[in-house]
PDB file of C-alpha atoms in Angstrom:
ATOM      1  CA  UNK A   1     129.956  80.208  97.972  1.00 67.00           C
ATOM      2  CA  UNK A   2     129.972  77.875  94.956  1.00 83.00           C
ATOM      3  CA  UNK A   3     131.958  78.896  91.900  1.00 91.00           C
ATOM      4  CA  UNK A   4     130.768  78.164  88.369  1.00 95.00           C
ATOM      5  CA  UNK A   5     132.298  78.193  84.896  1.00 97.00           C
ATOM      6  CA  UNK A   6     130.293  81.373  84.280  1.00 97.00           C
ATOM      7  CA  UNK A   7     131.900  83.032  87.325  1.00 97.00           C
ATOM      8  CA  UNK A   8     135.347  82.291  85.927  1.00 97.00           C
ATOM      9  CA  UNK A   9     134.328  83.623  82.516  1.00 97.00           C
ATOM     10  CA  UNK A  10     132.946  86.813  84.080  1.00 97.00           C
ATOM     11  CA  UNK A  11     136.181  87.321  85.983  1.00 97.00           C
ATOM     12  CA  UNK A  12     138.039  86.930  82.670  1.00 97.00           C
ATOM     13  CA  UNK A  13     135.707  89.426  81.006  1.00 97.00           C
ATOM     14  CA  UNK A  14     136.362  91.925  83.794  1.00 96.00           C
ATOM     15  CA  UNK A  15     140.100  91.613  83.050  1.00 95.00           C
ATOM     16  CA  UNK A  16     139.341  93.010  79.578  1.00 93.00           C
ATOM     17  CA  UNK A  17     138.000  96.203  81.102  1.00 90.00           C
ATOM     18  CA  UNK A  18     134.507  95.608  79.757  1.00 87.00           C
ATOM     19  CA  UNK A  19     131.358  96.016  81.799  1.00 89.00           C
ATOM     20  CA  UNK A  20     129.697  93.077  80.078  1.00 91.00           C
ATOM     21  CA  UNK A  21     128.892  89.941  82.033  1.00 95.00           C
ATOM     22  CA  UNK A  22     127.208  86.725  81.000  1.00 96.00           C
ATOM     23  CA  UNK A  23     124.633  84.607  82.790  1.00 96.00           C
ATOM     24  CA  UNK A  24     125.245  81.411  80.787  1.00 96.00           C
ATOM     25  CA  UNK A  25     127.844  80.125  78.352  1.00 96.00           C
ATOM     26  CA  UNK A  26     125.137  79.328  75.805  1.00 96.00           C
ATOM     27  CA  UNK A  27     123.495  82.751  75.759  1.00 96.00           C
ATOM     28  CA  UNK A  28     123.383  84.716  72.516  1.00 95.00           C
ATOM     29  CA  UNK A  29     126.117  87.306  73.045  1.00 95.00           C
ATOM     30  CA  UNK A  30     129.596  87.832  71.639  1.00 95.00           C
ATOM     31  CA  UNK A  31     131.094  87.481  75.133  1.00 96.00           C
ATOM     32  CA  UNK A  32     129.349  84.167  75.860  1.00 97.00           C
ATOM     33  CA  UNK A  33     130.093  82.680  72.430  1.00 97.00           C
ATOM     34  CA  UNK A  34     133.766  83.649  72.676  1.00 97.00           C
ATOM     35  CA  UNK A  35     134.122  82.388  76.253  1.00 97.00           C
ATOM     36  CA  UNK A  36     132.406  79.117  75.262  1.00 97.00           C
ATOM     37  CA  UNK A  37     134.856  78.603  72.387  1.00 97.00           C
ATOM     38  CA  UNK A  38     137.906  79.063  74.634  1.00 98.00           C
ATOM     39  CA  UNK A  39     136.897  77.903  78.119  1.00 98.00           C
ATOM     40  CA  UNK A  40     137.278  74.093  78.026  1.00 97.00           C
ATOM     41  CA  UNK A  41     140.364  74.138  75.804  1.00 97.00           C
ATOM     42  CA  UNK A  42     142.082  76.706  78.046  1.00 98.00           C
ATOM     43  CA  UNK A  43     141.205  74.749  81.195  1.00 98.00           C
ATOM     44  CA  UNK A  44     142.506  71.481  79.732  1.00 98.00           C
ATOM     45  CA  UNK A  45     145.716  73.096  78.489  1.00 97.00           C
ATOM     46  CA  UNK A  46     146.436  74.477  81.960  1.00 97.00           C
ATOM     47  CA  UNK A  47     145.690  71.093  83.526  1.00 98.00           C
ATOM     48  CA  UNK A  48     148.227  69.462  81.183  1.00 97.00           C
ATOM     49  CA  UNK A  49     150.846  72.116  81.942  1.00 96.00           C
ATOM     50  CA  UNK A  50     151.600  70.932  85.466  1.00 96.00           C
ATOM     51  CA  UNK A  51     151.140  68.066  87.934  1.00 96.00           C
ATOM     52  CA  UNK A  52     148.450  69.893  89.955  1.00 97.00           C
ATOM     53  CA  UNK A  53     147.806  68.467  93.421  1.00 96.00           C
ATOM     54  CA  UNK A  54     144.032  68.949  93.137  1.00 97.00           C
ATOM     55  CA  UNK A  55     143.872  67.112  89.798  1.00 97.00           C
ATOM     56  CA  UNK A  56     146.222  64.215  90.550  1.00 97.00           C
ATOM     57  CA  UNK A  57     144.578  60.787  90.571  1.00 97.00           C
ATOM     58  CA  UNK A  58     145.864  57.264  91.257  1.00 95.00           C
ATOM     59  CA  UNK A  59     144.146  54.189  89.879  1.00 95.00           C
ATOM     60  CA  UNK A  60     145.031  50.569  89.190  1.00 94.00           C
ATOM     61  CA  UNK A  61     144.661  50.123  85.449  1.00 95.00           C
ATOM     62  CA  UNK A  62     142.327  47.600  83.826  1.00 94.00           C
ATOM     63  CA  UNK A  63     143.933  45.247  81.339  1.00 94.00           C
ATOM     64  CA  UNK A  64     142.592  45.652  77.805  1.00 92.00           C
ATOM     65  CA  UNK A  65     143.329  42.975  75.267  1.00 88.00           C
ATOM     66  CA  UNK A  66     146.562  41.886  73.678  1.00 92.00           C
ATOM     67  CA  UNK A  67     149.500  44.266  73.675  1.00 92.00           C
ATOM     68  CA  UNK A  68     151.225  45.096  70.391  1.00 92.00           C
ATOM     69  CA  UNK A  69     154.705  43.861  69.577  1.00 92.00           C
ATOM     70  CA  UNK A  70     157.346  45.163  71.958  1.00 93.00           C
ATOM     71  CA  UNK A  71     155.062  45.313  74.992  1.00 96.00           C
ATOM     72  CA  UNK A  72     153.662  42.710  77.374  1.00 95.00           C
ATOM     73  CA  UNK A  73     150.519  44.434  78.677  1.00 95.00           C
ATOM     74  CA  UNK A  74     147.908  46.835  77.307  1.00 95.00           C
ATOM     75  CA  UNK A  75     145.747  48.798  79.759  1.00 96.00           C
ATOM     76  CA  UNK A  76     142.774  51.105  79.277  1.00 95.00           C
ATOM     77  CA  UNK A  77     143.687  54.742  79.875  1.00 95.00           C
ATOM     78  CA  UNK A  78     141.254  56.330  82.369  1.00 95.00           C
ATOM     79  CA  UNK A  79     138.640  58.330  80.467  1.00 94.00           C
ATOM     80  CA  UNK A  80     139.297  61.484  82.504  1.00 96.00           C
ATOM     81  CA  UNK A  81     143.081  61.345  81.947  1.00 96.00           C
ATOM     82  CA  UNK A  82     144.476  64.600  80.563  1.00 96.00           C
ATOM     83  CA  UNK A  83     148.125  63.650  81.124  1.00 96.00           C
ATOM     84  CA  UNK A  84     149.657  60.380  82.305  1.00 96.00           C
ATOM     85  CA  UNK A  85     152.410  61.330  84.738  1.00 95.00           C
ATOM     86  CA  UNK A  86     153.865  57.954  85.637  1.00 93.00           C
ATOM     87  CA  UNK A  87     153.145  54.272  86.171  1.00 93.00           C
ATOM     88  CA  UNK A  88     154.038  52.381  89.294  1.00 87.00           C
ATOM     89  CA  UNK A  89     153.928  48.680  90.041  1.00 84.00           C
ATOM     90  CA  UNK A  90     151.264  47.512  92.455  1.00 79.00           C
ATOM     91  CA  UNK A  91     153.670  44.731  93.501  1.00 76.00           C
ATOM     92  CA  UNK A  92     156.897  46.719  93.881  1.00 71.00           C
ATOM     93  CA  UNK A  93     157.381  49.687  96.192  1.00 68.00           C
ATOM     94  CA  UNK A  94     158.938  52.863  94.718  1.00 62.00           C
ATOM     95  CA  UNK A  95     158.993  51.519  91.193  1.00 67.00           C
ATOM     96  CA  UNK A  96     158.830  53.676  88.094  1.00 74.00           C
ATOM     97  CA  UNK A  97     157.826  51.832  84.973  1.00 84.00           C
ATOM     98  CA  UNK A  98     158.603  52.398  81.333  1.00 90.00           C
ATOM     99  CA  UNK A  99     155.392  52.996  79.395  1.00 94.00           C
ATOM    100  CA  UNK A 100     153.873  54.394  76.230  1.00 94.00           C
ATOM    101  CA  UNK A 101     150.496  56.041  75.677  1.00 95.00           C
ATOM    102  CA  UNK A 102     148.996  54.987  72.362  1.00 93.00           C
ATOM    103  CA  UNK A 103     145.633  54.822  70.694  1.00 90.00           C
ATOM    104  CA  UNK A 104     143.565  53.355  67.932  1.00 87.00           C
ATOM    105  CA  UNK A 105     140.464  54.536  66.116  1.00 87.00           C
ATOM    106  CA  UNK A 106     138.253  54.237  69.204  1.00 88.00           C
ATOM    107  CA  UNK A 107     140.293  54.562  72.394  1.00 89.00           C
ATOM    108  CA  UNK A 108     143.549  55.433  74.104  1.00 93.00           C
ATOM    109  CA  UNK A 109     145.567  52.937  76.110  1.00 95.00           C
ATOM    110  CA  UNK A 110     148.788  52.449  78.068  1.00 96.00           C
ATOM    111  CA  UNK A 111     151.448  49.929  77.101  1.00 96.00           C
ATOM    112  CA  UNK A 112     153.960  48.581  79.613  1.00 94.00           C
ATOM    113  CA  UNK A 113     155.631  45.380  80.788  1.00 92.00           C
ATOM    114  CA  UNK A 114     154.188  45.248  84.324  1.00 90.00           C
ATOM    115  CA  UNK A 115     151.354  42.791  85.148  1.00 89.00           C
ATOM    116  CA  UNK A 116     149.820  45.076  87.784  1.00 86.00           C
ATOM    117  CA  UNK A 117     150.225  48.774  86.984  1.00 91.00           C
ATOM    118  CA  UNK A 118     148.950  51.804  88.850  1.00 93.00           C
ATOM    119  CA  UNK A 119     148.610  55.065  86.925  1.00 94.00           C
ATOM    120  CA  UNK A 120     149.307  58.454  88.446  1.00 94.00           C
ATOM    121  CA  UNK A 121     147.735  61.025  86.187  1.00 97.00           C
ATOM    122  CA  UNK A 122     146.243  64.469  85.828  1.00 97.00           C
ATOM    123  CA  UNK A 123     142.470  64.247  85.541  1.00 98.00           C
ATOM    124  CA  UNK A 124     140.136  66.506  83.606  1.00 98.00           C
ATOM    125  CA  UNK A 125     138.527  68.417  86.475  1.00 97.00           C
ATOM    126  CA  UNK A 126     135.525  70.367  85.271  1.00 95.00           C
ATOM    127  CA  UNK A 127     134.100  71.422  88.644  1.00 97.00           C
ATOM    128  CA  UNK A 128     135.515  74.881  89.458  1.00 97.00           C
ATOM    129  CA  UNK A 129     134.831  74.276  93.163  1.00 96.00           C
ATOM    130  CA  UNK A 130     137.664  71.730  93.149  1.00 96.00           C
ATOM    131  CA  UNK A 131     140.231  74.102  91.632  1.00 96.00           C
ATOM    132  CA  UNK A 132     143.133  75.335  93.681  1.00 93.00           C
ATOM    133  CA  UNK A 133     142.851  79.122  94.039  1.00 94.00           C
ATOM    134  CA  UNK A 134     146.094  79.644  92.118  1.00 96.00           C
ATOM    135  CA  UNK A 135     144.897  77.460  89.266  1.00 97.00           C
ATOM    136  CA  UNK A 136     141.574  79.339  89.171  1.00 97.00           C
ATOM    137  CA  UNK A 137     143.391  82.681  88.947  1.00 96.00           C
ATOM    138  CA  UNK A 138     145.704  81.386  86.231  1.00 97.00           C
ATOM    139  CA  UNK A 139     142.663  80.077  84.325  1.00 98.00           C
ATOM    140  CA  UNK A 140     140.956  83.483  84.570  1.00 97.00           C
ATOM    141  CA  UNK A 141     144.060  85.251  83.261  1.00 97.00           C
ATOM    142  CA  UNK A 142     144.732  82.753  80.470  1.00 98.00           C
ATOM    143  CA  UNK A 143     141.096  82.824  79.381  1.00 98.00           C
ATOM    144  CA  UNK A 144     141.172  86.631  79.402  1.00 97.00           C
ATOM    145  CA  UNK A 145     144.262  86.552  77.176  1.00 97.00           C
ATOM    146  CA  UNK A 146     142.518  84.237  74.696  1.00 97.00           C
ATOM    147  CA  UNK A 147     139.273  86.197  74.479  1.00 97.00           C
ATOM    148  CA  UNK A 148     140.787  89.701  74.622  1.00 97.00           C
ATOM    149  CA  UNK A 149     141.274  90.336  70.933  1.00 96.00           C
ATOM    150  CA  UNK A 150     138.025  88.736  69.684  1.00 95.00           C
ATOM    151  CA  UNK A 151     136.026  90.880  72.110  1.00 95.00           C
ATOM    152  CA  UNK A 152     137.968  94.159  72.317  1.00 94.00           C
ATOM    153  CA  UNK A 153     139.787  94.181  68.959  1.00 94.00           C
ATOM    154  CA  UNK A 154     142.780  95.649  70.874  1.00 94.00           C
ATOM    155  CA  UNK A 155     146.104  93.910  70.288  1.00 95.00           C
ATOM    156  CA  UNK A 156     147.824  95.711  73.168  1.00 95.00           C
ATOM    157  CA  UNK A 157     145.175  94.431  75.611  1.00 94.00           C
ATOM    158  CA  UNK A 158     145.662  90.868  74.393  1.00 95.00           C
ATOM    159  CA  UNK A 159     149.458  91.129  74.669  1.00 96.00           C
ATOM    160  CA  UNK A 160     149.292  92.631  78.174  1.00 96.00           C
ATOM    161  CA  UNK A 161     146.893  89.936  79.351  1.00 96.00           C
ATOM    162  CA  UNK A 162     149.058  87.176  77.869  1.00 96.00           C
ATOM    163  CA  UNK A 163     152.006  88.492  79.900  1.00 97.00           C
ATOM    164  CA  UNK A 164     149.896  88.572  83.065  1.00 95.00           C
ATOM    165  CA  UNK A 165     148.693  85.037  82.341  1.00 96.00           C
ATOM    166  CA  UNK A 166     152.275  83.700  82.117  1.00 96.00           C
ATOM    167  CA  UNK A 167     153.139  85.245  85.494  1.00 96.00           C
ATOM    168  CA  UNK A 168     149.928  83.957  87.113  1.00 96.00           C
ATOM    169  CA  UNK A 169     150.576  80.436  85.822  1.00 96.00           C
ATOM    170  CA  UNK A 170     154.183  80.440  87.062  1.00 95.00           C
ATOM    171  CA  UNK A 171     153.055  81.677  90.498  1.00 95.00           C
ATOM    172  CA  UNK A 172     150.300  79.055  90.688  1.00 95.00           C
ATOM    173  CA  UNK A 173     152.699  76.261  89.723  1.00 95.00           C
ATOM    174  CA  UNK A 174     155.265  77.394  92.304  1.00 94.00           C
ATOM    175  CA  UNK A 175     152.671  77.518  95.072  1.00 93.00           C
ATOM    176  CA  UNK A 176     151.373  74.079  94.088  1.00 92.00           C
ATOM    177  CA  UNK A 177     154.866  72.545  94.122  1.00 91.00           C
ATOM    178  CA  UNK A 178     155.689  74.167  97.457  1.00 89.00           C
ATOM    179  CA  UNK A 179     152.525  72.741  98.975  1.00 82.00           C
ATOM    180  CA  UNK A 180     153.655  69.225  98.049  1.00 60.00           C
ATOM    181  CA  UNK A 181     157.259  69.845  99.067  1.00 51.00           C
ATOM    182  CA  UNK A 182     156.391  71.065 102.564  1.00 47.00           C
ATOM    183  CA  UNK A 183     154.633  67.805 103.339  1.00 46.00           C
ATOM    184  CA  UNK A 184     157.431  65.675 101.865  1.00 46.00           C
ATOM    185  CA  UNK A 185     160.148  67.759 103.536  1.00 49.00           C
ATOM    186  CA  UNK A 186     159.017  66.711 107.037  1.00 53.00           C
ATOM    187  CA  UNK A 187     159.281  63.005 106.257  1.00 54.00           C
ATOM    188  CA  UNK A 188     162.493  61.089 106.962  1.00 51.00           C
ATOM    189  CA  UNK A 189     163.423  58.953 103.922  1.00 50.00           C
ATOM    190  CA  UNK A 190     163.188  55.180 104.486  1.00 52.00           C
ATOM    191  CA  UNK A 191     166.905  54.638 103.818  1.00 50.00           C
ATOM    192  CA  UNK A 192     167.793  57.075 106.627  1.00 49.00           C
ATOM    193  CA  UNK A 193     165.156  55.758 109.042  1.00 49.00           C
ATOM    194  CA  UNK A 194     166.543  52.214 108.604  1.00 50.00           C
ATOM    195  CA  UNK A 195     169.897  53.337 110.058  1.00 52.00           C
ATOM    196  CA  UNK A 196     168.386  54.234 113.441  1.00 50.00           C
TER     197      UNK A 196
END
């Protein structure tokens, strides 16, 4: 069954102990207006908080004009980039490159000294069907924490939900890291394999 932004918002509303649900984020209700205000910002903040497997992207960067003083190359930052995790050289294996994310009045870009750079980054994923189940749960809890006081006017509810949200996020991050580690843990490092 497909999940929507509205489904996530309704799950968050249920965390508040209200019976209200919404059918669209643009409907004329306090719940919908409040969820609309907080939804995208909360999602993007959680995406930036961790190197989520489902949101990780790799792309060779496109060169963009002359680099400023101190750098050799200037690349366009992918438009869906929420957080640049690292740069690697297309020409060198296992290379980590020094870089800087900068911007001007119209765009953001990446500065580095490598002529062929590949970005590994966290993308803005706005399709809830792509979310890891742990991320989706953490998003529900964090959204509930943000909308609790505006909707219920109860400080204790907001505080309790904020505590639950921290635990849910930590659990989701741990599960995500363990998923990546289990795959890497079975692989023999190249430096060991070369000895056989």
